[in-house]
Amino acid sequence: MRNRIIAVIFLCFLLFFGVRTGMNVWDSINGTERSHRPQTEALGSNGQISGFNKESLEEISNTITLNLANRNQWINLNGMFQKGMGKTADLEKDWYRLENGMLMYSLRKDSPEDLHKYADNVVELSRYVKKHGKNFLYVELPYKVQDEDEYPAGVPEYGNPNADEILKVLSSKSVHRMDVRDIMKDKNMKSTDSFFRTDQHWKPEIALWAAGEISKKLSQVDSEWKDHPEYRNLNNYRKEHYSDLFLGAIGKKIGSAYAGMDDFDMLIPKFDNQFRYCMPKEKKTVERTGNFKTAFIVPENLEKDPFRVNTYAAYCGGDHPRECVTNEKVKNNRHILLIRDSFSCALMPYLSLYTKNVTTLDLRHYKTESLYDYIRNHPEIDTVIVAYNPSAITEIQYTFDKVVK
């Protein structure tokens, strides 16, 4: 009798979630479902299924998966189970837990041939930039994994060795460069204080600090650059604290029951500031004018909705092909072209405090022209900065003389 009762309860359980899933799928097919789709996933055909073609079956499968009733609760339940089992890595889903309790992706080893090709591309870019009368700086941004003994045995992790190989070549060719990882080590800055626990990115406070270090370095690279130490003084900023707000990209894979939630702090300048922010888009250009918070912060990304919202994208709304910023208050009348990765979502706004103009290009998304062509067509640029963290070592991001589709 007892087994029958358990079986009935189990069947009712499956029936309930099956009906819920079916309702979600039906809403998605008819385009009426809007509020339950996870932000981190995307459906073909803009989330709707219209007619049957060779992609329909794949779309139906994807739709059912994404609309699984209480999908995020299932992720959390799985995470709780994995935590109870003591699991520290899932290479199939590409995450692992460091010895300090933080979550991270793993990076595979690039071939020596590829690394030298990428480094040579940077060398050629630096020469091209100088040929056009501009300054050049390569910035190696920090990596969440600082030491080899931090990650579990058997997990391949080559982020720092890959970056070291590129820097070795740049050093041999006397390219202007700086390694933020080394500065952090010298200052004994730990990953647990510098990065989000559930995400690969750095905290805004560290991005602000790094902008100040880059400004100091630019004083050596650009004879007309004027550093402003007051812009890296934390006493000149107001902290906006959001407790347990952020579930990062890695945390979304395993759920908050396993990873916990990150606090999120924004640092807003107290001093007078005024910016013009422009992000060109095909249909409608995004423009914002006002103080730091108005120009750079996207408030909808501060909503507490862990699986749908990317809190890190509160800065500038995330990654974009091109951004143009004008600082209307600063006295430093220089124009920086920043070749960026996702770390610059937070870095660029604080770097913009130091100079009149900053333009960013993300080569993963910018396909209008090659970087070489862009530099040649924009004589107003004074300094070109390539600022990448080790996870950005890809062919797309290290090809500068042509567009990689």
mmCIF file of C-alpha atoms in Angstrom:
data_model
loop_
_atom_site.group_PDB
_atom_site.id
_atom_site.type_symbol
_atom_site.label_atom_id
_atom_site.label_comp_id
_atom_site.label_asym_id
_atom_site.label_seq_id
_atom_site.Cartn_x
_atom_site.Cartn_y
_atom_site.Cartn_z
ATOM 1 C CA MET A 1 0.000 0.000 0.000
ATOM 2 C CA ARG A 2 2.782 2.375 0.947
ATOM 3 C CA ASN A 3 4.560 1.829 -2.404
ATOM 4 C CA ARG A 4 1.319 2.503 -4.269
ATOM 5 C CA ILE A 5 0.866 5.814 -2.480
ATOM 6 C CA ILE A 6 4.452 6.828 -3.296
ATOM 7 C CA ALA A 7 3.946 5.846 -6.941
ATOM 8 C CA VAL A 8 0.714 7.881 -7.174
ATOM 9 C CA ILE A 9 2.375 10.931 -5.626
ATOM 10 C CA PHE A 10 5.292 10.604 -8.025
ATOM 11 C CA LEU A 11 2.969 10.312 -11.049
ATOM 12 C CA CYS A 12 0.990 13.363 -9.902
ATOM 13 C CA PHE A 13 4.262 15.202 -9.505
ATOM 14 C CA LEU A 14 5.303 14.368 -13.075
ATOM 15 C CA LEU A 15 1.827 15.216 -14.413
ATOM 16 C CA PHE A 16 1.853 18.622 -12.713
ATOM 17 C CA PHE A 17 5.234 19.651 -14.078
ATOM 18 C CA GLY A 18 4.409 18.145 -17.461
ATOM 19 C CA VAL A 19 1.283 20.302 -17.734
ATOM 20 C CA ARG A 20 3.238 23.374 -16.590
ATOM 21 C CA THR A 21 5.931 22.681 -19.156
ATOM 22 C CA GLY A 22 3.326 22.177 -21.879
ATOM 23 C CA MET A 23 1.687 25.505 -21.033
ATOM 24 C CA ASN A 24 5.032 27.283 -21.188
ATOM 25 C CA VAL A 25 5.859 25.675 -24.529
ATOM 26 C CA TRP A 26 2.431 26.621 -25.927
ATOM 27 C CA ASP A 27 2.936 30.241 -24.854
ATOM 28 C CA SER A 28 6.382 30.272 -26.446
ATOM 29 C CA ILE A 29 5.124 28.810 -29.726
ATOM 30 C CA ASN A 30 2.368 31.421 -29.893
ATOM 31 C CA GLY A 31 4.720 34.252 -28.943
ATOM 32 C CA THR A 32 2.748 35.111 -25.798
ATOM 33 C CA GLU A 33 5.362 34.039 -23.262
ATOM 34 C CA ARG A 34 7.572 36.920 -22.256
ATOM 35 C CA SER A 35 8.250 36.880 -18.572
ATOM 36 C CA HIS A 36 9.688 33.398 -17.969
ATOM 37 C CA ARG A 37 12.369 32.972 -20.632
ATOM 38 C CA PRO A 38 15.856 32.733 -19.125
ATOM 39 C CA GLN A 39 18.102 35.581 -20.184
ATOM 40 C CA THR A 40 21.110 33.323 -20.545
ATOM 41 C CA GLU A 41 19.519 31.195 -23.246
ATOM 42 C CA ALA A 42 18.087 32.078 -26.639
ATOM 43 C CA LEU A 43 15.688 30.412 -28.993
ATOM 44 C CA GLY A 44 15.904 30.292 -32.747
ATOM 45 C CA SER A 45 13.571 32.524 -34.775
ATOM 46 C CA ASN A 46 13.508 35.104 -31.990
ATOM 47 C CA GLY A 47 12.016 32.630 -29.532
ATOM 48 C CA GLN A 48 9.045 31.577 -31.628
ATOM 49 C CA ILE A 49 8.315 28.630 -33.886
ATOM 50 C CA SER A 50 6.625 29.531 -37.146
ATOM 51 C CA GLY A 51 5.903 26.631 -39.494
ATOM 52 C CA PHE A 52 7.973 23.504 -39.969
ATOM 53 C CA ASN A 53 11.313 23.415 -41.734
ATOM 54 C CA LYS A 54 14.605 21.615 -41.283
ATOM 55 C CA GLU A 55 15.268 23.551 -38.054
ATOM 56 C CA SER A 56 11.829 23.052 -36.523
ATOM 57 C CA LEU A 57 12.595 19.860 -34.614
ATOM 58 C CA GLU A 58 15.703 21.420 -33.081
ATOM 59 C CA GLU A 59 13.716 24.510 -32.126
ATOM 60 C CA ILE A 60 10.943 22.414 -30.569
ATOM 61 C CA SER A 61 13.510 20.494 -28.496
ATOM 62 C CA ASN A 62 15.163 23.732 -27.413
ATOM 63 C CA THR A 63 11.802 25.311 -26.584
ATOM 64 C CA ILE A 64 10.773 22.379 -24.381
ATOM 65 C CA THR A 65 14.126 22.464 -22.561
ATOM 66 C CA LEU A 66 14.019 26.199 -21.905
ATOM 67 C CA ASN A 67 10.397 26.203 -20.812
ATOM 68 C CA LEU A 68 10.700 23.263 -18.437
ATOM 69 C CA ALA A 69 8.476 24.221 -15.539
ATOM 70 C CA ASN A 70 10.438 25.721 -12.665
ATOM 71 C CA ARG A 71 13.626 25.136 -14.657
ATOM 72 C CA ASN A 72 15.726 27.362 -12.416
ATOM 73 C CA GLN A 73 14.501 25.567 -9.311
ATOM 74 C CA TRP A 74 15.625 22.300 -10.903
ATOM 75 C CA ILE A 75 19.069 23.848 -11.480
ATOM 76 C CA ASN A 76 19.217 24.865 -7.827
ATOM 77 C CA LEU A 77 18.046 21.438 -6.692
ATOM 78 C CA ASN A 78 20.751 19.818 -8.798
ATOM 79 C CA GLY A 79 23.312 22.234 -7.373
ATOM 80 C CA MET A 80 22.271 21.360 -3.842
ATOM 81 C CA PHE A 81 22.678 17.673 -4.654
ATOM 82 C CA GLN A 82 26.115 18.251 -6.247
ATOM 83 C CA LYS A 83 27.238 20.259 -3.247
ATOM 84 C CA GLY A 84 26.093 17.523 -0.887
ATOM 85 C CA MET A 85 28.050 14.993 -2.948
ATOM 86 C CA GLY A 86 31.168 17.152 -2.696
ATOM 87 C CA LYS A 87 31.451 17.701 -6.450
ATOM 88 C CA THR A 88 34.125 20.271 -7.356
ATOM 89 C CA ALA A 89 34.017 20.294 -11.170
ATOM 90 C CA ASP A 90 31.926 19.495 -14.232
ATOM 91 C CA LEU A 91 34.151 19.721 -17.293
ATOM 92 C CA GLU A 92 31.254 18.888 -19.594
ATOM 93 C CA LYS A 93 29.444 22.024 -18.418
ATOM 94 C CA ASP A 94 32.798 23.823 -18.152
ATOM 95 C CA TRP A 95 32.970 24.900 -14.528
ATOM 96 C CA TYR A 96 35.026 24.025 -11.484
ATOM 97 C CA ARG A 97 35.451 25.230 -7.917
ATOM 98 C CA LEU A 98 38.737 26.699 -6.782
ATOM 99 C CA GLU A 99 40.269 25.781 -3.452
ATOM 100 C CA ASN A 100 39.145 29.189 -2.156
ATOM 101 C CA GLY A 101 35.507 28.297 -2.930
ATOM 102 C CA MET A 102 35.157 30.481 -6.026
ATOM 103 C CA LEU A 103 33.807 29.177 -9.332
ATOM 104 C CA MET A 104 35.663 29.431 -12.629
ATOM 105 C CA TYR A 105 35.754 28.251 -16.242
ATOM 106 C CA SER A 106 38.780 26.273 -17.433
ATOM 107 C CA LEU A 107 40.907 27.374 -20.381
ATOM 108 C CA ARG A 108 42.653 24.877 -22.622
ATOM 109 C CA LYS A 109 46.224 25.241 -23.772
ATOM 110 C CA ASP A 110 46.703 27.120 -27.019
ATOM 111 C CA SER A 111 49.326 25.781 -29.397
ATOM 112 C CA PRO A 112 52.702 27.578 -29.368
ATOM 113 C CA GLU A 113 52.156 28.385 -33.051
ATOM 114 C CA ASP A 114 48.847 30.131 -32.365
ATOM 115 C CA LEU A 115 50.184 32.041 -29.360
ATOM 116 C CA HIS A 116 53.178 33.299 -31.326
ATOM 117 C CA LYS A 117 50.908 34.256 -34.215
ATOM 118 C CA TYR A 118 48.670 36.261 -31.891
ATOM 119 C CA ALA A 119 51.688 37.924 -30.272
ATOM 120 C CA ASP A 120 53.154 38.778 -33.684
ATOM 121 C CA ASN A 121 49.816 40.325 -34.619
ATOM 122 C CA VAL A 122 50.064 42.592 -31.576
ATOM 123 C CA VAL A 123 53.642 43.518 -32.518
ATOM 124 C CA GLU A 124 52.564 44.425 -36.058
ATOM 125 C CA LEU A 125 49.618 46.412 -34.706
ATOM 126 C CA SER A 126 51.900 48.404 -32.413
ATOM 127 C CA ARG A 127 54.140 49.245 -35.390
ATOM 128 C CA TYR A 128 51.149 50.212 -37.517
ATOM 129 C CA VAL A 129 49.867 52.492 -34.739
ATOM 130 C CA LYS A 130 53.243 54.179 -34.335
ATOM 131 C CA LYS A 131 53.525 54.580 -38.107
ATOM 132 C CA HIS A 132 50.358 56.669 -37.935
ATOM 133 C CA GLY A 133 51.802 58.868 -35.190
ATOM 134 C CA LYS A 134 49.904 57.365 -32.262
ATOM 135 C CA ASN A 135 50.855 55.716 -28.978
ATOM 136 C CA PHE A 136 50.313 52.037 -28.219
ATOM 137 C CA LEU A 137 49.865 50.063 -25.002
ATOM 138 C CA TYR A 138 49.077 46.390 -24.441
ATOM 139 C CA VAL A 139 47.415 45.682 -21.077
ATOM 140 C CA GLU A 140 47.183 42.144 -19.676
ATOM 141 C CA LEU A 141 44.162 42.206 -17.414
ATOM 142 C CA PRO A 142 43.984 39.913 -14.368
ATOM 143 C CA TYR A 143 42.763 36.344 -14.278
ATOM 144 C CA LYS A 144 40.662 34.900 -11.494
ATOM 145 C CA VAL A 145 43.030 31.926 -11.066
ATOM 146 C CA GLN A 146 46.251 33.263 -9.558
ATOM 147 C CA ASP A 147 48.130 30.085 -8.630
ATOM 148 C CA GLU A 148 48.262 26.595 -10.132
ATOM 149 C CA ASP A 149 47.443 24.908 -6.832
ATOM 150 C CA GLU A 150 44.081 26.703 -6.608
ATOM 151 C CA TYR A 151 42.172 24.419 -8.964
ATOM 152 C CA PRO A 152 41.229 20.737 -8.493
ATOM 153 C CA ALA A 153 43.507 17.987 -9.738
ATOM 154 C CA GLY A 154 42.748 16.906 -13.280
ATOM 155 C CA VAL A 155 41.253 20.223 -14.382
ATOM 156 C CA PRO A 156 43.082 21.723 -17.392
ATOM 157 C CA GLU A 157 43.825 25.380 -16.715
ATOM 158 C CA TYR A 158 46.109 27.330 -19.049
ATOM 159 C CA GLY A 159 44.830 30.908 -18.837
ATOM 160 C CA ASN A 160 47.923 32.399 -17.252
ATOM 161 C CA PRO A 161 50.502 30.293 -19.196
ATOM 162 C CA ASN A 162 48.842 31.309 -22.496
ATOM 163 C CA ALA A 163 49.009 34.986 -21.544
ATOM 164 C CA ASP A 164 52.610 34.627 -20.363
ATOM 165 C CA GLU A 165 53.674 33.308 -23.773
ATOM 166 C CA ILE A 166 52.191 36.333 -25.533
ATOM 167 C CA LEU A 167 53.811 38.770 -23.104
ATOM 168 C CA LYS A 168 57.160 37.037 -23.555
ATOM 169 C CA VAL A 169 57.094 37.795 -27.273
ATOM 170 C CA LEU A 170 55.970 41.397 -26.722
ATOM 171 C CA SER A 171 58.795 41.907 -24.255
ATOM 172 C CA SER A 172 61.363 40.617 -26.754
ATOM 173 C CA LYS A 173 60.024 43.110 -29.333
ATOM 174 C CA SER A 174 60.000 46.055 -26.867
ATOM 175 C CA VAL A 175 56.251 46.646 -27.183
ATOM 176 C CA HIS A 176 54.805 48.982 -24.539
ATOM 177 C CA ARG A 177 52.915 46.718 -22.160
ATOM 178 C CA MET A 178 51.758 46.325 -18.588
ATOM 179 C CA ASP A 179 50.719 43.210 -16.676
ATOM 180 C CA VAL A 180 48.008 44.010 -14.136
ATOM 181 C CA ARG A 181 48.391 40.489 -12.719
ATOM 182 C CA ASP A 182 51.914 41.319 -11.533
ATOM 183 C CA ILE A 183 50.790 44.573 -9.949
ATOM 184 C CA MET A 184 48.069 42.726 -8.059
ATOM 185 C CA LYS A 185 50.590 40.165 -6.807
ATOM 186 C CA ASP A 186 52.945 42.921 -5.663
ATOM 187 C CA LYS A 187 50.083 44.528 -3.746
ATOM 188 C CA ASN A 188 48.925 41.137 -2.386
ATOM 189 C CA MET A 189 45.467 41.564 -3.912
ATOM 190 C CA LYS A 190 43.607 38.251 -3.611
ATOM 191 C CA SER A 191 41.073 36.790 -6.034
ATOM 192 C CA THR A 192 38.538 36.411 -3.229
ATOM 193 C CA ASP A 193 38.537 40.206 -2.789
ATOM 194 C CA SER A 194 38.926 41.125 -6.456
ATOM 195 C CA PHE A 195 36.522 38.854 -8.362
ATOM 196 C CA PHE A 196 32.927 37.742 -8.027
ATOM 197 C CA ARG A 197 32.559 34.270 -6.550
ATOM 198 C CA THR A 198 30.031 33.094 -9.180
ATOM 199 C CA ASP A 199 31.376 34.948 -12.212
ATOM 200 C CA GLN A 200 34.674 35.250 -14.091
ATOM 201 C CA HIS A 201 34.721 39.057 -13.952
ATOM 202 C CA TRP A 202 36.372 41.470 -11.594
ATOM 203 C CA LYS A 203 34.506 43.671 -9.145
ATOM 204 C CA PRO A 204 33.904 47.331 -10.085
ATOM 205 C CA GLU A 205 36.210 48.502 -7.305
ATOM 206 C CA ILE A 206 39.095 46.592 -8.924
ATOM 207 C CA ALA A 207 38.181 47.990 -12.351
ATOM 208 C CA LEU A 208 38.385 51.490 -10.861
ATOM 209 C CA TRP A 209 41.785 50.673 -9.348
ATOM 210 C CA ALA A 210 43.034 49.217 -12.658
ATOM 211 C CA ALA A 211 41.943 52.350 -14.536
ATOM 212 C CA GLY A 212 44.187 54.318 -12.208
ATOM 213 C CA GLU A 213 47.116 51.975 -12.853
ATOM 214 C CA ILE A 214 46.602 52.326 -16.611
ATOM 215 C CA SER A 215 46.553 56.112 -16.242
ATOM 216 C CA LYS A 216 49.880 55.985 -14.405
ATOM 217 C CA LYS A 217 51.338 53.834 -17.180
ATOM 218 C CA LEU A 218 50.037 56.181 -19.875
ATOM 219 C CA SER A 219 52.140 58.930 -18.300
ATOM 220 C CA GLN A 220 55.156 56.927 -19.519
ATOM 221 C CA VAL A 221 53.682 56.106 -22.941
ATOM 222 C CA ASP A 222 52.072 59.425 -23.910
ATOM 223 C CA SER A 223 54.111 62.583 -23.302
ATOM 224 C CA GLU A 224 50.919 64.706 -23.214
ATOM 225 C CA TRP A 225 48.989 62.464 -20.821
ATOM 226 C CA LYS A 226 48.195 64.024 -17.457
ATOM 227 C CA ASP A 227 47.459 61.643 -14.607
ATOM 228 C CA HIS A 228 44.797 62.499 -12.010
ATOM 229 C CA PRO A 229 45.481 60.625 -8.743
ATOM 230 C CA GLU A 230 42.266 61.961 -7.209
ATOM 231 C CA TYR A 231 40.225 59.803 -9.572
ATOM 232 C CA ARG A 232 41.507 56.594 -7.950
ATOM 233 C CA ASN A 233 40.968 57.797 -4.375
ATOM 234 C CA LEU A 234 38.079 55.724 -3.004
ATOM 235 C CA ASN A 235 37.164 58.564 -0.643
ATOM 236 C CA ASN A 236 35.959 60.443 -3.712
ATOM 237 C CA TYR A 237 33.326 57.807 -4.471
ATOM 238 C CA ARG A 238 29.987 56.854 -2.987
ATOM 239 C CA LYS A 239 29.380 53.116 -2.680
ATOM 240 C CA GLU A 240 25.995 51.705 -3.607
ATOM 241 C CA HIS A 241 25.742 48.268 -2.023
ATOM 242 C CA TYR A 242 23.399 45.516 -3.214
ATOM 243 C CA SER A 243 23.409 42.446 -0.987
ATOM 244 C CA ASP A 244 23.051 38.945 -2.519
ATOM 245 C CA LEU A 245 22.066 40.387 -5.904
ATOM 246 C CA PHE A 246 24.345 38.743 -8.467
ATOM 247 C CA LEU A 247 24.385 35.170 -9.748
ATOM 248 C CA GLY A 248 27.197 35.158 -12.296
ATOM 249 C CA ALA A 249 27.448 33.285 -15.571
ATOM 250 C CA ILE A 250 29.200 30.330 -13.933
ATOM 251 C CA GLY A 251 26.794 30.320 -11.012
ATOM 252 C CA LYS A 252 23.870 30.096 -13.428
ATOM 253 C CA LYS A 253 25.218 26.737 -14.606
ATOM 254 C CA ILE A 254 25.020 25.127 -11.178
ATOM 255 C CA GLY A 255 22.588 27.375 -9.290
ATOM 256 C CA SER A 256 22.675 29.551 -6.199
ATOM 257 C CA ALA A 257 22.127 26.581 -3.860
ATOM 258 C CA TYR A 258 25.624 25.420 -4.805
ATOM 259 C CA ALA A 259 27.371 28.718 -5.469
ATOM 260 C CA GLY A 260 25.584 31.216 -3.265
ATOM 261 C CA MET A 261 24.946 34.787 -4.411
ATOM 262 C CA ASP A 262 27.390 37.657 -4.850
ATOM 263 C CA ASP A 263 27.034 41.126 -3.393
ATOM 264 C CA PHE A 264 27.341 43.884 -5.977
ATOM 265 C CA ASP A 265 28.880 47.291 -5.211
ATOM 266 C CA MET A 266 28.863 50.265 -7.540
ATOM 267 C CA LEU A 267 31.242 53.167 -7.006
ATOM 268 C CA ILE A 268 29.732 56.508 -8.052
ATOM 269 C CA PRO A 269 31.936 59.648 -8.199
ATOM 270 C CA LYS A 270 31.126 62.334 -5.657
ATOM 271 C CA PHE A 271 32.971 64.991 -7.651
ATOM 272 C CA ASP A 272 31.406 66.973 -10.480
ATOM 273 C CA ASN A 273 31.238 65.014 -13.744
ATOM 274 C CA GLN A 274 29.352 65.085 -17.039
ATOM 275 C CA PHE A 275 29.448 62.537 -19.873
ATOM 276 C CA ARG A 276 28.009 61.868 -23.296
ATOM 277 C CA TYR A 277 27.689 58.157 -24.021
ATOM 278 C CA CYS A 278 26.870 56.835 -27.498
ATOM 279 C CA MET A 279 26.499 53.222 -28.628
ATOM 280 C CA PRO A 280 25.700 53.016 -32.374
ATOM 281 C CA LYS A 281 23.182 50.335 -33.349
ATOM 282 C CA GLU A 282 21.710 49.356 -36.695
ATOM 283 C CA LYS A 283 18.139 50.296 -35.834
ATOM 284 C CA LYS A 284 18.505 52.927 -33.125
ATOM 285 C CA THR A 285 21.600 54.465 -31.559
ATOM 286 C CA VAL A 286 21.695 54.488 -27.764
ATOM 287 C CA GLU A 287 22.619 57.900 -26.352
ATOM 288 C CA ARG A 288 22.798 58.985 -22.733
ATOM 289 C CA THR A 289 23.945 62.339 -21.371
ATOM 290 C CA GLY A 290 24.433 63.223 -17.743
ATOM 291 C CA ASN A 291 26.524 62.333 -14.726
ATOM 292 C CA PHE A 292 28.433 59.066 -14.324
ATOM 293 C CA LYS A 293 25.424 57.087 -13.131
ATOM 294 C CA THR A 294 23.106 58.412 -15.833
ATOM 295 C CA ALA A 295 25.595 57.842 -18.643
ATOM 296 C CA PHE A 296 26.971 54.429 -17.707
ATOM 297 C CA ILE A 297 24.580 52.540 -15.393
ATOM 298 C CA VAL A 298 21.681 50.522 -16.848
ATOM 299 C CA PRO A 299 19.243 50.240 -13.894
ATOM 300 C CA GLU A 300 17.184 47.298 -15.198
ATOM 301 C CA ASN A 301 20.281 45.105 -14.743
ATOM 302 C CA LEU A 302 20.109 45.803 -11.013
ATOM 303 C CA GLU A 303 16.802 43.972 -10.624
ATOM 304 C CA LYS A 304 16.964 40.936 -8.360
ATOM 305 C CA ASP A 305 16.220 38.122 -10.791
ATOM 306 C CA PRO A 306 19.295 35.865 -10.641
ATOM 307 C CA PHE A 307 18.736 33.628 -13.664
ATOM 308 C CA ARG A 308 17.345 36.292 -16.003
ATOM 309 C CA VAL A 309 19.462 39.337 -15.195
ATOM 310 C CA ASN A 310 23.181 39.828 -15.809
ATOM 311 C CA THR A 311 24.049 42.166 -12.940
ATOM 312 C CA TYR A 312 27.586 42.754 -14.204
ATOM 313 C CA ALA A 313 26.001 44.359 -17.283
ATOM 314 C CA ALA A 314 24.663 47.142 -15.066
ATOM 315 C CA TYR A 315 27.791 48.858 -16.385
ATOM 316 C CA CYS A 316 26.986 50.035 -19.930
ATOM 317 C CA GLY A 317 24.528 47.202 -20.581
ATOM 318 C CA GLY A 318 27.205 44.630 -21.396
ATOM 319 C CA ASP A 319 29.321 44.067 -24.508
ATOM 320 C CA HIS A 320 28.810 46.233 -27.597
ATOM 321 C CA PRO A 321 30.571 46.466 -30.985
ATOM 322 C CA ARG A 322 31.438 50.155 -30.540
ATOM 323 C CA GLU A 323 31.009 52.794 -27.864
ATOM 324 C CA CYS A 324 31.944 56.477 -27.890
ATOM 325 C CA VAL A 325 32.311 58.494 -24.689
ATOM 326 C CA THR A 326 33.028 62.187 -24.203
ATOM 327 C CA ASN A 327 33.975 63.533 -20.785
ATOM 328 C CA GLU A 328 32.843 67.148 -20.645
ATOM 329 C CA LYS A 329 34.552 68.027 -17.351
ATOM 330 C CA VAL A 330 38.084 66.619 -17.464
ATOM 331 C CA LYS A 331 41.058 68.765 -18.507
ATOM 332 C CA ASN A 332 43.018 65.920 -20.142
ATOM 333 C CA ASN A 333 42.260 66.451 -23.838
ATOM 334 C CA ARG A 334 43.312 63.060 -25.201
ATOM 335 C CA HIS A 335 41.458 60.440 -27.277
ATOM 336 C CA ILE A 336 41.881 56.740 -26.427
ATOM 337 C CA LEU A 337 40.850 53.852 -28.646
ATOM 338 C CA LEU A 338 40.278 50.883 -26.315
ATOM 339 C CA ILE A 339 40.238 47.402 -27.883
ATOM 340 C CA ARG A 340 38.208 45.602 -25.291
ATOM 341 C CA ASP A 341 36.822 42.387 -23.886
ATOM 342 C CA SER A 342 34.039 41.994 -21.325
ATOM 343 C CA PHE A 343 36.232 43.272 -18.476
ATOM 344 C CA SER A 344 35.919 46.744 -20.010
ATOM 345 C CA CYS A 345 32.210 46.901 -19.200
ATOM 346 C CA ALA A 346 33.404 48.167 -15.819
ATOM 347 C CA LEU A 347 36.880 49.385 -16.822
ATOM 348 C CA MET A 348 35.904 51.830 -19.565
ATOM 349 C CA PRO A 349 33.636 54.092 -17.443
ATOM 350 C CA TYR A 350 36.376 54.617 -14.849
ATOM 351 C CA LEU A 351 39.071 55.103 -17.490
ATOM 352 C CA SER A 352 36.801 57.731 -19.067
ATOM 353 C CA LEU A 353 37.165 59.841 -15.931
ATOM 354 C CA TYR A 354 40.772 60.562 -16.903
ATOM 355 C CA THR A 355 40.452 61.828 -20.469
ATOM 356 C CA LYS A 356 38.288 63.710 -22.951
ATOM 357 C CA ASN A 357 37.351 60.857 -25.284
ATOM 358 C CA VAL A 358 37.299 57.064 -25.145
ATOM 359 C CA THR A 359 36.129 54.892 -28.035
ATOM 360 C CA THR A 360 35.818 51.146 -27.543
ATOM 361 C CA LEU A 361 35.808 48.398 -30.149
ATOM 362 C CA ASP A 362 34.944 44.782 -29.323
ATOM 363 C CA LEU A 363 36.314 42.714 -32.194
ATOM 364 C CA ARG A 364 33.966 39.846 -31.352
ATOM 365 C CA HIS A 365 31.098 42.043 -32.508
ATOM 366 C CA TYR A 366 32.541 44.925 -34.551
ATOM 367 C CA LYS A 367 32.487 43.814 -38.196
ATOM 368 C CA THR A 368 32.238 47.123 -40.080
ATOM 369 C CA GLU A 369 35.933 47.321 -40.949
ATOM 370 C CA SER A 370 39.289 46.023 -39.770
ATOM 371 C CA LEU A 371 41.021 47.641 -36.813
ATOM 372 C CA TYR A 372 43.758 48.843 -39.148
ATOM 373 C CA ASP A 373 41.174 50.613 -41.307
ATOM 374 C CA TYR A 374 39.463 52.122 -38.282
ATOM 375 C CA ILE A 375 42.731 53.580 -36.996
ATOM 376 C CA ARG A 376 43.615 54.976 -40.414
ATOM 377 C CA ASN A 377 40.174 56.557 -40.792
ATOM 378 C CA HIS A 378 40.188 58.221 -37.353
ATOM 379 C CA PRO A 379 43.178 60.570 -37.085
ATOM 380 C CA GLU A 380 41.783 62.081 -33.868
ATOM 381 C CA ILE A 381 42.914 59.019 -31.884
ATOM 382 C CA ASP A 382 46.016 59.636 -29.755
ATOM 383 C CA THR A 383 46.546 56.250 -28.092
ATOM 384 C CA VAL A 384 45.480 52.706 -28.898
ATOM 385 C CA ILE A 385 45.115 50.340 -25.935
ATOM 386 C CA VAL A 386 44.555 46.598 -26.282
ATOM 387 C CA ALA A 387 43.230 45.441 -22.895
ATOM 388 C CA TYR A 388 42.528 41.714 -22.688
ATOM 389 C CA ASN A 389 42.275 39.147 -19.932
ATOM 390 C CA PRO A 390 43.654 35.631 -20.645
ATOM 391 C CA SER A 391 40.247 34.219 -21.640
ATOM 392 C CA ALA A 392 40.207 36.633 -24.606
ATOM 393 C CA ILE A 393 43.030 34.798 -26.391
ATOM 394 C CA THR A 394 41.138 33.846 -29.552
ATOM 395 C CA GLU A 395 41.694 34.314 -33.268
ATOM 396 C CA ILE A 396 38.859 36.830 -33.520
ATOM 397 C CA GLN A 397 40.245 39.084 -30.805
ATOM 398 C CA TYR A 398 43.841 38.894 -31.991
ATOM 399 C CA THR A 399 43.205 39.522 -35.702
ATOM 400 C CA PHE A 400 43.572 43.210 -36.416
ATOM 401 C CA ASP A 401 44.254 43.564 -40.148
ATOM 402 C CA LYS A 402 40.977 42.061 -41.369
ATOM 403 C CA VAL A 403 37.430 41.337 -40.272
ATOM 404 C CA VAL A 404 36.900 37.805 -38.956
ATOM 405 C CA LYS A 405 33.292 36.780 -39.534
#
